PDB file of C-alpha atoms in Angstrom:
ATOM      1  CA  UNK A   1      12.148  -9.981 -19.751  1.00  0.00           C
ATOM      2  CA  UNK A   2      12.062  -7.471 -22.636  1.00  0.00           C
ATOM      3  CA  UNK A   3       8.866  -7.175 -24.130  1.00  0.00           C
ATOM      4  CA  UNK A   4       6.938  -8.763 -21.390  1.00  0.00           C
ATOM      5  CA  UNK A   5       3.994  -6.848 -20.262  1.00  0.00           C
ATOM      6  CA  UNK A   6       3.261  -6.168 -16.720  1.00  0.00           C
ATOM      7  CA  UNK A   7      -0.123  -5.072 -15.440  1.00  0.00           C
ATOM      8  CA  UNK A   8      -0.203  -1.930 -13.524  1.00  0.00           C
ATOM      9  CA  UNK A   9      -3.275  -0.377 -11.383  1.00  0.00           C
ATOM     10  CA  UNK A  10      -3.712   3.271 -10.793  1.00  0.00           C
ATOM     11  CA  UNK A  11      -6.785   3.085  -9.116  1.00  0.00           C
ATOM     12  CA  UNK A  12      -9.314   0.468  -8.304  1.00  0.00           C
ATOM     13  CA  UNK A  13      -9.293  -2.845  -6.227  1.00  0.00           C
ATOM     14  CA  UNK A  14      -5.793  -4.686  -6.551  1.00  0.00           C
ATOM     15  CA  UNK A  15      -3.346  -6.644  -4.445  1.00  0.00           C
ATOM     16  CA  UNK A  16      -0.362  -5.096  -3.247  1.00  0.00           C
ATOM     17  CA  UNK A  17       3.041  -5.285  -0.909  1.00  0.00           C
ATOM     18  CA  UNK A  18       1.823  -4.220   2.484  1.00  0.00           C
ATOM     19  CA  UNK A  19       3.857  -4.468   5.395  1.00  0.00           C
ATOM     20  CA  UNK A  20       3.022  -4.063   9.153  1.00  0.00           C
ATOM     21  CA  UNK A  21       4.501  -0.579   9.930  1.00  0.00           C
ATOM     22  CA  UNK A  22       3.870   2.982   9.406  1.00  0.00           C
ATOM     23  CA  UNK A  23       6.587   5.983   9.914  1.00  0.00           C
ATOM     24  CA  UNK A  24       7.664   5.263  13.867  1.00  0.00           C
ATOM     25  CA  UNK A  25       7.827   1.604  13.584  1.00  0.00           C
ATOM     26  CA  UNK A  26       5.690  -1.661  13.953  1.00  0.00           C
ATOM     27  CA  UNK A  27       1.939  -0.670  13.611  1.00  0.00           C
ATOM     28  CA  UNK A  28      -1.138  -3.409  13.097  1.00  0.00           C
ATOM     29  CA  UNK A  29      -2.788  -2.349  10.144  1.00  0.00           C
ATOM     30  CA  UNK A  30      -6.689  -3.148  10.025  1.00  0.00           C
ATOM     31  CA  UNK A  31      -9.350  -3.470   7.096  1.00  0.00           C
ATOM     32  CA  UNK A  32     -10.169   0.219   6.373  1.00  0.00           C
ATOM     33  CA  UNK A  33      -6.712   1.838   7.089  1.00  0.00           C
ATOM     34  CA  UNK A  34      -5.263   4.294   5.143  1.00  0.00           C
ATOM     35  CA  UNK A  35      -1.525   3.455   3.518  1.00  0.00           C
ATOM     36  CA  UNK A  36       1.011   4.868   1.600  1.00  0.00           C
ATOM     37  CA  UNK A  37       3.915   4.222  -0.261  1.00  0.00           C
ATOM     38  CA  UNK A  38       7.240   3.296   1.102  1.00  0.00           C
ATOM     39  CA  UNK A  39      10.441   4.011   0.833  1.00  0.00           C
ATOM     40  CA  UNK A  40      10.961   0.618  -1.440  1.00  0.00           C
ATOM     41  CA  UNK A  41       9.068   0.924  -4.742  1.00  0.00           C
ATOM     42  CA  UNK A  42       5.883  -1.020  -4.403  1.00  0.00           C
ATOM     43  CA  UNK A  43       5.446  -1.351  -0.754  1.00  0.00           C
ATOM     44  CA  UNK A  44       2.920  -0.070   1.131  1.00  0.00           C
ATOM     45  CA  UNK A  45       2.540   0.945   5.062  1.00  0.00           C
ATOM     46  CA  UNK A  46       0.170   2.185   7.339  1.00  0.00           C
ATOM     47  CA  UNK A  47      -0.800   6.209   6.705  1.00  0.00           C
ATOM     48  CA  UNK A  48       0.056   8.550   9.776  1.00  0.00           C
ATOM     49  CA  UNK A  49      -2.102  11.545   9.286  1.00  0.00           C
ATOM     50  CA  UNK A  50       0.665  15.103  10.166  1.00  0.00           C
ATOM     51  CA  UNK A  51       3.561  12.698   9.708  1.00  0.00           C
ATOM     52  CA  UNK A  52       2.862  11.153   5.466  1.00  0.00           C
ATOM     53  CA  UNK A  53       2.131  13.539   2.817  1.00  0.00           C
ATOM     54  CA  UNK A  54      -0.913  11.744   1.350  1.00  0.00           C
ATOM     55  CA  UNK A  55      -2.265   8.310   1.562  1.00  0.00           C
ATOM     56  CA  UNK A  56      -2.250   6.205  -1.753  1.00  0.00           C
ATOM     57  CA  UNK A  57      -4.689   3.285  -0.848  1.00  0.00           C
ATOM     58  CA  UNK A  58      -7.021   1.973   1.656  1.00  0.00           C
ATOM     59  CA  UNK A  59      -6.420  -1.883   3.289  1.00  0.00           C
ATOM     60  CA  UNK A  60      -8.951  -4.276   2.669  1.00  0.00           C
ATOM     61  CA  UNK A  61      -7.217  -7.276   4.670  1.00  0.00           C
ATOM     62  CA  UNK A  62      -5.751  -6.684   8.308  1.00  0.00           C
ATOM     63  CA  UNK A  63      -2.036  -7.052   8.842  1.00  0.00           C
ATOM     64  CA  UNK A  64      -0.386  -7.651  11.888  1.00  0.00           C
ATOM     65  CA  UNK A  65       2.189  -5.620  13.800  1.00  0.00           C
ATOM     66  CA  UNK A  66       6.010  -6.561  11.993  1.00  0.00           C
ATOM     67  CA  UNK A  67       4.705  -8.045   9.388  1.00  0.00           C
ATOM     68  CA  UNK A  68       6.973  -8.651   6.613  1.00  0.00           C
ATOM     69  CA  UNK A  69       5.424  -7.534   2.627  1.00  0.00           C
ATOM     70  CA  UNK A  70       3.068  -9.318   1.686  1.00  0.00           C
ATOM     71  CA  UNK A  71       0.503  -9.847  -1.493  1.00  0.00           C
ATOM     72  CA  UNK A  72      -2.895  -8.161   0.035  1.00  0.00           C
ATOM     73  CA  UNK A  73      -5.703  -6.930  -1.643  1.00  0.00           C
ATOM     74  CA  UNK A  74      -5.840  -2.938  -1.228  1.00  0.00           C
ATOM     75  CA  UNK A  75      -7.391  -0.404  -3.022  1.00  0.00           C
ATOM     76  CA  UNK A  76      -5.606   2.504  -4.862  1.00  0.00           C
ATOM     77  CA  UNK A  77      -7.045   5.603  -4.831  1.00  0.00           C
ATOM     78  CA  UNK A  78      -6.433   8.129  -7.879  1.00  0.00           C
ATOM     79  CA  UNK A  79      -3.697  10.224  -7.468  1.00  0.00           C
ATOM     80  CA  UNK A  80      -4.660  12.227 -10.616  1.00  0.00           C
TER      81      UNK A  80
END
């Protein structure tokens, strides 16, 4: 609604979409993982070092194989 604010983190502990794939397809994701953003705006997936241009946070809860997005609590690293 207009003039509703929204919290936004740009780096730090936070929770955030995370779904159980990376680039090729269904991929478990543990605690420790690198992500990065996906193609929908907020949702994160499992980094695949040579294949994603940079990872944009690190999982702090494991996520299975084909999970759908969920809330989990990730940490953003700076992009700046």
């Amino acid at each position: 609604e207009s003039g509703d604010y929204v919290d936004v983190c740009i780096s730090g502990m936070c929770e955030g979409l995370v779904k159980g794939t990376n680039n090729a397809g269904n991929a478990s994701i543990a605690a420790g993982d690198y992500l990065c953003q996906g193609d929908v705006a907020g949702e994160f997936y499992k980094f695949t070092a040579g294949t994603d241009a940079t990872p944009h946070a690190i999982a702090v809860d494991a996520v299975g194989s084909g999970t759908g997005p969920a809330l989990e609590t990730i940490i953003v690293l700076k992009q700046f």
